[in-house]
Short mmCIF file of C-alpha atoms in Angstrom, two decimals:
data_model
loop_
_atom_site.label_atom_id
_atom_site.label_comp_id
_atom_site.label_asym_id
_atom_site.label_seq_id
_atom_site.Cartn_x
_atom_site.Cartn_y
_atom_site.Cartn_z
CA MET A 1 20.93 6.70 15.81
CA THR A 2 23.75 6.96 13.31
CA ALA A 3 25.26 10.38 12.71
CA PRO A 4 25.24 11.62 9.11
CA ASP A 5 28.43 11.16 7.14
CA LYS A 6 29.64 14.75 6.81
CA GLY A 7 32.28 13.84 4.24
CA ARG A 8 29.91 12.51 1.60
CA ARG A 9 26.80 14.07 0.15
CA PRO A 10 23.68 11.89 -0.05
CA PRO A 11 22.69 10.58 -3.49
CA ARG A 12 20.32 12.87 -5.38
CA VAL A 13 17.25 10.70 -5.87
CA ILE A 14 14.18 11.50 -7.96
CA HIS A 15 11.12 9.40 -7.11
CA VAL A 16 8.56 9.32 -9.92
CA VAL A 17 5.04 8.90 -8.51
CA GLU A 18 1.53 9.51 -9.72
CA SER A 19 0.82 12.20 -7.11
CA LEU A 20 1.51 12.84 -3.44
CA ASP A 21 -2.02 11.98 -2.40
CA VAL A 22 -3.36 9.21 -0.17
CA GLY A 23 -2.08 6.22 -2.13
CA ALA A 24 -0.20 3.48 -0.29
CA VAL A 25 2.99 4.05 -2.31
CA GLU A 26 3.18 7.76 -1.65
CA THR A 27 2.22 7.38 2.02
CA TRP A 28 5.03 4.85 2.45
CA LEU A 29 7.58 7.09 0.71
CA LEU A 30 6.70 9.99 2.99
CA ARG A 31 7.12 7.66 5.96
CA MET A 32 10.57 6.72 4.66
CA LEU A 33 11.46 10.40 4.12
CA ARG A 34 10.47 11.13 7.71
CA ALA A 35 12.46 8.09 8.89
CA GLY A 36 15.64 9.76 7.66
CA ARG A 37 15.33 12.11 10.61
CA THR A 38 14.69 9.24 13.00
CA PHE A 39 17.83 7.41 11.89
CA GLY A 40 19.99 10.50 11.44
CA THR A 41 20.37 10.01 7.70
CA GLU A 42 20.48 13.01 5.39
CA LEU A 43 18.36 12.52 2.26
CA ASP A 44 18.25 14.49 -0.99
CA TRP A 45 14.91 13.54 -2.49
CA THR A 46 12.82 14.97 -5.28
CA PHE A 47 9.28 13.79 -5.98
CA TYR A 48 8.24 14.06 -9.62
CA SER A 49 4.46 13.85 -9.89
CA VAL A 50 3.13 12.82 -13.29
CA LEU A 51 -0.10 14.68 -12.49
CA SER A 52 0.02 18.43 -12.95
CA ARG A 53 -2.38 19.20 -10.09
CA PRO A 54 -1.08 19.68 -6.53
CA GLY A 55 -1.07 16.62 -4.30
CA ARG A 56 -2.57 16.50 -0.84
CA TYR A 57 0.85 15.95 0.78
CA ASP A 58 3.07 18.17 -1.39
CA ASP A 59 3.63 20.62 1.45
CA VAL A 60 4.32 17.81 3.92
CA ALA A 61 7.09 16.52 1.64
CA ARG A 62 8.55 20.01 1.30
CA GLU A 63 8.48 20.51 5.09
CA LEU A 64 10.45 17.27 5.40
CA GLY A 65 13.10 18.67 3.07
CA ALA A 66 12.11 17.17 -0.29
CA THR A 67 11.62 18.99 -3.58
CA VAL A 68 8.27 18.43 -5.31
CA LEU A 69 7.93 18.84 -9.07
CA HIS A 70 4.87 18.37 -11.27
CA SER A 71 4.88 17.40 -14.92
CA PRO A 72 3.44 20.26 -16.97
CA VAL A 73 2.41 17.72 -19.61
CA GLU A 74 -0.16 14.94 -19.27
CA LEU A 75 1.15 11.38 -19.51
CA ASP A 76 -1.30 10.66 -22.34
CA ASP A 77 0.78 12.96 -24.56
CA LYS A 78 3.68 10.51 -24.45
CA TRP A 79 6.32 12.30 -26.57
CA ALA A 80 5.67 15.70 -25.03
CA PHE A 81 5.71 14.09 -21.57
CA ILE A 82 9.02 12.35 -22.26
CA GLY A 83 10.57 15.58 -23.55
CA SER A 84 9.41 17.55 -20.52
CA MET A 85 10.56 14.93 -18.03
CA ARG A 86 13.89 14.60 -19.82
CA ARG A 87 14.51 18.32 -19.34
CA ALA A 88 13.74 17.98 -15.62
CA LEU A 89 16.10 15.00 -15.29
CA ARG A 90 18.89 16.79 -17.09
CA ALA A 91 18.47 19.92 -14.97
CA GLY A 92 18.45 17.96 -11.71
CA ARG A 93 21.59 15.92 -12.43
CA TYR A 94 20.24 13.04 -10.36
CA ASP A 95 22.20 10.05 -9.16
CA VAL A 96 19.15 7.80 -8.97
CA LEU A 97 15.95 7.61 -11.03
CA HIS A 98 13.49 5.62 -8.92
CA CYS A 99 10.25 4.81 -10.78
CA HIS A 100 7.16 3.73 -8.83
CA HIS A 101 4.69 3.09 -11.63
CA ASP A 102 5.13 -0.61 -12.47
CA LEU A 103 4.99 -1.15 -16.25
CA VAL A 104 4.59 2.56 -16.96
CA SER A 105 8.07 3.00 -15.51
CA ALA A 106 9.30 2.13 -19.02
CA VAL A 107 8.20 5.64 -20.09
CA TYR A 108 10.22 7.28 -17.31
CA LEU A 109 13.29 5.18 -18.09
CA ALA A 110 13.00 6.23 -21.73
CA SER A 111 12.96 9.86 -20.57
CA GLY A 112 16.36 9.38 -18.93
CA THR A 113 18.04 7.49 -21.78
CA GLY A 114 21.52 8.83 -22.51
CA LEU A 115 21.64 11.22 -19.54
CA GLY A 116 24.17 9.13 -17.65
CA ILE A 117 22.04 8.59 -14.54
CA PRO A 118 24.13 6.12 -12.49
CA ARG A 119 21.28 4.10 -10.97
CA THR A 120 17.80 3.37 -12.33
CA VAL A 121 15.18 1.54 -10.26
CA VAL A 122 11.81 0.11 -11.26
CA HIS A 123 9.71 -0.45 -8.15
CA VAL A 124 6.78 -2.82 -8.70
CA HIS A 125 3.96 -2.19 -6.22
CA ASN A 126 1.17 -4.20 -7.85
CA ALA A 127 0.83 -7.64 -9.36
CA ASP A 128 -1.81 -6.79 -11.95
CA MET A 129 0.54 -5.75 -14.81
CA HIS A 130 -1.81 -2.88 -15.55
CA VAL A 131 -1.35 -0.61 -18.57
CA PRO A 132 -3.41 2.61 -18.15
CA THR A 133 -5.36 2.74 -21.37
CA GLY A 134 -9.06 2.43 -22.14
CA SER A 135 -8.34 -0.06 -24.91
CA PRO A 136 -7.92 -3.69 -23.75
CA ARG A 137 -6.33 -4.52 -27.12
CA LYS A 138 -3.78 -1.72 -26.80
CA ALA A 139 -3.00 -2.76 -23.23
CA ALA A 140 -2.42 -6.35 -24.35
CA LEU A 141 -0.08 -5.19 -27.12
CA LEU A 142 1.93 -2.87 -24.86
CA ARG A 143 2.19 -5.01 -21.73
CA GLU A 144 5.06 -7.28 -22.73
CA PRO A 145 7.18 -4.69 -24.59
CA MET A 146 6.94 -2.31 -21.60
CA ARG A 147 7.90 -5.10 -19.20
CA ARG A 148 10.86 -6.01 -21.38
CA LEU A 149 11.99 -2.39 -21.55
CA CYS A 150 11.95 -2.19 -17.76
CA LEU A 151 14.02 -5.36 -17.46
CA ALA A 152 16.50 -4.16 -20.08
CA MET A 153 16.92 -0.58 -18.87
CA ALA A 154 16.73 -0.75 -15.07
CA ASP A 155 19.64 -1.54 -12.75
CA ARG A 156 17.24 -2.75 -10.06
CA ILE A 157 13.81 -4.41 -10.24
CA VAL A 158 12.17 -4.20 -6.81
CA GLY A 159 9.02 -6.05 -5.78
CA ILE A 160 7.03 -5.31 -2.63
CA SER A 161 6.51 -9.07 -2.17
CA ARG A 162 7.91 -12.27 -3.62
CA HIS A 163 4.70 -12.74 -5.58
CA THR A 164 4.87 -9.24 -7.06
CA LEU A 165 8.48 -9.67 -8.14
CA GLU A 166 7.88 -13.12 -9.60
CA THR A 167 4.84 -11.86 -11.50
CA PHE A 168 6.84 -9.03 -13.04
CA LEU A 169 9.69 -11.37 -13.98
CA HIS A 170 7.09 -13.59 -15.66
CA GLY A 171 8.68 -16.92 -14.85
CA GLU A 172 12.28 -15.80 -15.17
CA PRO A 173 14.32 -16.63 -12.06
CA PRO A 174 15.31 -13.59 -9.97
CA SER A 175 18.80 -12.35 -10.74
CA PRO A 176 20.41 -10.76 -7.65
CA PRO A 177 21.48 -8.08 -7.09
CA ARG A 178 19.25 -6.69 -9.83
CA ASP A 179 16.05 -8.35 -8.63
CA VAL A 180 15.13 -7.83 -4.97
CA VAL A 181 12.16 -7.83 -2.61
CA LEU A 182 11.74 -4.81 -0.35
CA TYR A 183 8.89 -4.82 2.16
CA TYR A 184 7.20 -1.62 3.22
CA GLY A 185 8.48 -0.56 6.61
CA ILE A 186 5.77 0.50 9.06
CA ASP A 187 6.21 2.80 12.02
CA THR A 188 5.24 0.79 15.10
CA ALA A 189 5.43 3.96 17.21
CA ALA A 190 1.83 4.61 16.22
CA PHE A 191 0.87 1.27 17.77
CA ARG A 192 2.82 2.00 20.97
CA ALA A 193 0.79 5.13 21.70
CA PRO A 194 -1.97 4.79 24.33
CA ARG A 195 -4.84 2.85 22.86
CA PRO A 196 -8.07 4.81 22.37
CA ASP A 197 -11.05 4.28 24.59
CA ARG A 198 -13.22 1.61 22.94
CA ALA A 199 -16.56 3.05 23.98
CA GLU A 200 -15.61 6.63 23.12
CA LEU A 201 -14.43 5.74 19.62
CA ARG A 202 -17.57 3.70 19.02
CA ARG A 203 -19.74 6.61 20.02
CA SER A 204 -17.77 8.90 17.67
CA ILE A 205 -18.89 6.80 14.68
CA GLY A 206 -22.43 6.27 15.88
CA LEU A 207 -22.11 2.80 17.41
CA PRO A 208 -23.25 1.55 20.81
CA ASP A 209 -20.58 1.18 23.47
CA ASP A 210 -20.76 -2.63 23.38
CA ALA A 211 -20.65 -2.97 19.56
CA ARG A 212 -18.42 -5.65 18.12
CA ILE A 213 -16.70 -4.35 15.00
CA LEU A 214 -15.81 -6.13 11.78
CA LEU A 215 -13.33 -3.77 10.15
CA PHE A 216 -12.64 -3.34 6.43
CA VAL A 217 -9.78 -1.02 5.45
CA GLY A 218 -8.98 -0.33 1.82
CA ARG A 219 -10.16 1.18 -1.41
CA MET A 220 -13.86 0.74 -2.02
CA VAL A 221 -13.47 -0.93 -5.41
CA SER A 222 -14.78 -4.16 -6.88
CA TYR A 223 -11.62 -6.28 -6.56
CA LYS A 224 -11.28 -5.39 -2.87
CA ASN A 225 -14.76 -6.95 -2.53
CA PRO A 226 -16.24 -4.81 0.28
CA ALA A 227 -19.82 -5.95 -0.43
CA PHE A 228 -18.83 -9.45 0.70
CA VAL A 229 -18.34 -8.06 4.22
CA VAL A 230 -22.00 -7.00 4.15
CA ASP A 231 -22.97 -10.56 3.21
CA ILE A 232 -20.96 -11.88 6.16
CA LEU A 233 -22.62 -9.36 8.44
CA GLY A 234 -26.02 -10.46 7.21
CA ARG A 235 -25.32 -14.01 8.41
CA LEU A 236 -23.89 -12.86 11.75
CA ALA A 237 -26.74 -10.42 12.45
CA VAL A 238 -29.23 -13.28 12.67
CA ASP A 239 -27.96 -14.34 16.10
CA ASP A 240 -25.66 -11.50 17.21
CA PRO A 241 -27.38 -8.17 17.91
CA ASN A 242 -24.10 -6.37 18.67
CA VAL A 243 -22.03 -6.99 15.55
CA PHE A 244 -21.42 -4.12 13.11
CA ALA A 245 -19.32 -3.61 9.97
CA VAL A 246 -17.13 -0.52 9.64
CA PHE A 247 -15.59 0.46 6.29
CA ALA A 248 -12.59 2.82 6.26
CA GLY A 249 -11.69 3.78 2.70
CA SER A 250 -12.88 5.74 -0.28
CA GLY A 251 -13.83 4.70 -3.78
CA PRO A 252 -16.68 4.25 -6.24
CA LEU A 253 -18.42 1.53 -4.23
CA GLU A 254 -19.14 3.55 -1.10
CA ASP A 255 -22.78 4.14 -2.07
CA GLU A 256 -23.14 0.61 -3.44
CA VAL A 257 -22.06 -0.92 -0.14
CA GLN A 258 -24.72 1.07 1.68
CA SER A 259 -27.33 0.07 -0.92
CA HIS A 260 -26.32 -3.58 -0.54
CA ALA A 261 -26.64 -3.25 3.23
CA ARG A 262 -30.22 -2.03 2.77
CA ALA A 263 -30.97 -4.99 0.50
CA VAL A 264 -29.53 -7.45 3.02
CA GLY A 265 -31.41 -5.79 5.87
CA VAL A 266 -28.38 -4.61 7.86
CA GLU A 267 -28.26 -0.92 6.91
CA ASP A 268 -28.34 0.07 10.59
CA ARG A 269 -25.33 -2.20 11.24
CA VAL A 270 -23.01 -0.60 8.61
CA ARG A 271 -20.83 2.50 8.87
CA VAL A 272 -19.04 3.73 5.72
CA LEU A 273 -16.53 6.28 6.98
CA GLY A 274 -14.69 7.22 3.79
CA TRP A 275 -10.97 7.96 3.87
CA ARG A 276 -9.54 8.01 7.41
CA ASP A 277 -6.19 9.08 8.81
CA ASP A 278 -6.76 7.12 12.03
CA THR A 279 -6.93 3.53 10.78
CA VAL A 280 -4.47 2.46 13.48
CA ARG A 281 -6.93 3.66 16.15
CA LEU A 282 -9.78 1.86 14.39
CA MET A 283 -7.76 -1.37 14.29
CA GLN A 284 -6.92 -1.08 17.98
CA VAL A 285 -10.57 -1.03 19.03
CA SER A 286 -12.02 -3.45 16.46
CA ASP A 287 -12.76 -7.11 17.06
CA ALA A 288 -11.97 -8.69 13.68
CA PHE A 289 -10.34 -7.55 10.45
CA VAL A 290 -11.85 -8.90 7.24
CA PHE A 291 -9.90 -8.84 3.96
CA PRO A 292 -11.96 -10.55 1.23
CA ARG A 293 -10.01 -9.44 -1.85
CA LEU A 294 -10.94 -11.27 -5.05
CA GLU A 295 -8.54 -14.09 -5.85
CA ASP A 296 -8.86 -14.25 -9.62
CA ALA A 297 -10.24 -10.91 -10.80
CA PRO A 298 -9.64 -10.31 -14.54
CA ASP A 299 -6.72 -7.92 -15.23
CA VAL A 300 -6.13 -7.37 -11.51
CA GLY A 301 -4.63 -10.50 -9.97
CA MET A 302 -3.56 -11.01 -6.38
CA GLU A 303 -2.84 -8.17 -3.96
CA GLY A 304 0.67 -6.79 -4.39
CA LEU A 305 1.34 -7.10 -0.66
CA GLY A 306 -1.54 -6.01 1.56
CA LEU A 307 0.16 -3.63 3.99
CA VAL A 308 -3.09 -3.16 5.93
CA VAL A 309 -2.91 -6.86 6.79
CA VAL A 310 0.52 -6.31 8.36
CA GLU A 311 -0.78 -3.24 10.19
CA ALA A 312 -3.74 -5.22 11.54
CA GLN A 313 -1.26 -7.73 12.97
CA ALA A 314 0.79 -4.90 14.51
CA ALA A 315 -2.41 -3.78 16.23
CA GLY A 316 -2.98 -7.29 17.58
CA LEU A 317 -6.20 -7.56 15.56
CA ARG A 318 -7.28 -11.04 14.53
CA SER A 319 -7.93 -11.31 10.79
CA LEU A 320 -9.74 -13.41 8.22
CA LEU A 321 -8.12 -13.24 4.78
CA SER A 322 -8.94 -14.55 1.34
CA GLY A 323 -6.46 -16.31 -0.93
CA GLY A 324 -5.89 -12.98 -2.66
CA ILE A 325 -3.15 -12.00 -0.21
CA PRO A 326 0.53 -13.02 -0.64
CA ASP A 327 2.00 -15.23 2.07
CA ASP A 328 4.60 -12.52 2.76
CA ALA A 329 1.98 -10.38 4.54
CA ILE A 330 1.27 -13.05 7.17
CA VAL A 331 3.93 -12.33 9.79
CA LEU A 332 2.03 -13.63 12.84
CA PRO A 333 0.12 -16.74 11.70
CA GLU A 334 -1.58 -17.07 15.07
CA LEU A 335 -3.51 -13.87 14.29
CA CYS A 336 -4.49 -14.77 10.73
CA ASP A 337 -7.10 -17.20 9.45
CA THR A 338 -7.45 -17.75 5.70
CA LEU A 339 -10.41 -19.01 3.70
CA PRO A 340 -11.08 -19.09 -0.04
CA LEU A 341 -13.93 -16.91 -1.23
CA SER A 342 -15.44 -19.97 -2.86
CA ALA A 343 -16.35 -21.20 0.63
CA GLY A 344 -19.12 -18.58 0.62
CA SER A 345 -20.35 -16.02 3.11
CA ASP A 346 -21.89 -18.63 5.44
CA ALA A 347 -18.50 -20.27 5.96
CA TRP A 348 -16.81 -16.90 6.38
CA ALA A 349 -19.39 -15.91 8.99
CA SER A 350 -18.75 -19.17 10.85
CA VAL A 351 -15.02 -18.45 11.03
CA VAL A 352 -15.67 -14.87 12.14
CA ARG A 353 -17.81 -16.24 14.98
CA VAL A 354 -14.85 -18.37 16.09
CA ILE A 355 -12.51 -15.36 15.87
CA LEU A 356 -14.89 -13.22 17.94
CA ALA A 357 -15.02 -15.93 20.59
CA ARG A 358 -11.24 -16.01 21.02
CA PRO A 359 -9.51 -13.90 23.67
CA GLN A 360 -7.94 -10.70 22.42
CA ALA A 361 -4.28 -10.94 21.43
CA ASP A 362 -1.57 -9.18 23.43
CA PRO A 363 -1.10 -5.92 21.46
CA GLU A 364 2.33 -5.16 22.94
CA ARG A 365 3.67 -8.56 21.95
CA ALA A 366 2.16 -8.12 18.47
CA PHE A 367 3.71 -4.77 17.58
CA GLU A 368 7.04 -5.79 19.08
CA ALA A 369 7.06 -8.87 16.82
CA ILE A 370 6.34 -6.72 13.75
CA GLY A 371 9.06 -4.32 14.90
CA ARG A 372 11.57 -7.18 14.79
CA SER A 373 10.46 -8.34 11.36
CA GLU A 374 11.38 -7.32 7.82
CA PHE A 375 8.42 -4.92 8.00
CA SER A 376 10.04 -2.76 10.66
CA LEU A 377 10.58 0.91 9.95
CA GLU A 378 14.34 0.55 10.11
CA ALA A 379 14.48 -2.54 7.89
CA GLY A 380 12.36 -0.80 5.27
CA PHE A 381 14.37 2.41 5.44
CA ARG A 382 17.76 0.70 5.30
CA GLY A 383 16.60 -1.46 2.39
CA LEU A 384 15.34 1.52 0.44
CA THR A 385 18.40 3.68 0.94
CA ALA A 386 20.67 0.73 0.08
CA LEU A 387 19.11 0.74 -3.38
CA HIS A 388 20.39 4.29 -3.86
CA GLN A 389 24.02 3.61 -3.01
CA ILE A 390 26.14 3.79 -6.15
#
């Protein structure tokens, strides 16, 4: 652990996020804030939520020493929003404006124009180039100007994977040190804790002690393709009475997945758990992780990174992945099989059968390998705080 530098104050950083709720971005930032204590680094962070309502983890951030502000103006009212945020930026006298909203970061950069903020960062967490408007025509018109504004106004463009950065640069070659890749750092301490009892956890979610679990972790939305897991289960259930599918995540398709399970005839083999805080424990007792994200969904594109894929590897959980995941997320190839969705659910079920027949991986070797990789907690923390050094 490195002692804090008493002779120099930490940079005053304002992180602009949607809200401190259960999103991957915000969860990662809180993990990085907490890591400051682990590595003996003093941080001066403010979270600026563009949503006026309180976030689920506002108080957690405050307990960790951060300031949490909420915009009093909705983002839809662009000029009023910019004026309000500009007043907050001026009052805070920040050293770093770190924007975590992809293309929409152009609005936040505009709010800080002329305030003399020494470092501005656009952090790109998704590869879909999404503009939040109900009008496809308006989104198409705004997409390129907003991207160009980000490139022109930011000192750093940060992608969470090579694919994400390259997509945002739109064919332009990366220009270091402006353009960098920073992987999410994960805390492998959670994977070092004693593993839960397999039978006990199964009973807690209504499964028999000898159930074999196909695990899906992620938002229950169309492009994550959770219904495809039900199709795979339908093929497996024909000759395997002990295989079940468990879904950990919330979203609009929770009911649809259960309806699809009824239609396929495997309703009794499916558990939709909703949002869970114990996905590490679920991964540690599951038998296969299935990640069937769509590969060419309109206006969505490939996964930005797929942190849950890295976490599954840290748990030593064998995985079957679609082509919708960047290569960056595959740290331990021996644990990861890939198959295009076009192969169909029969082919996916066949590969899952092979995975289930393999011996379990050594979990200690797995999380130690992730801990030595660019996805380690320290690598992620050091990379993030390096962006804030002026």
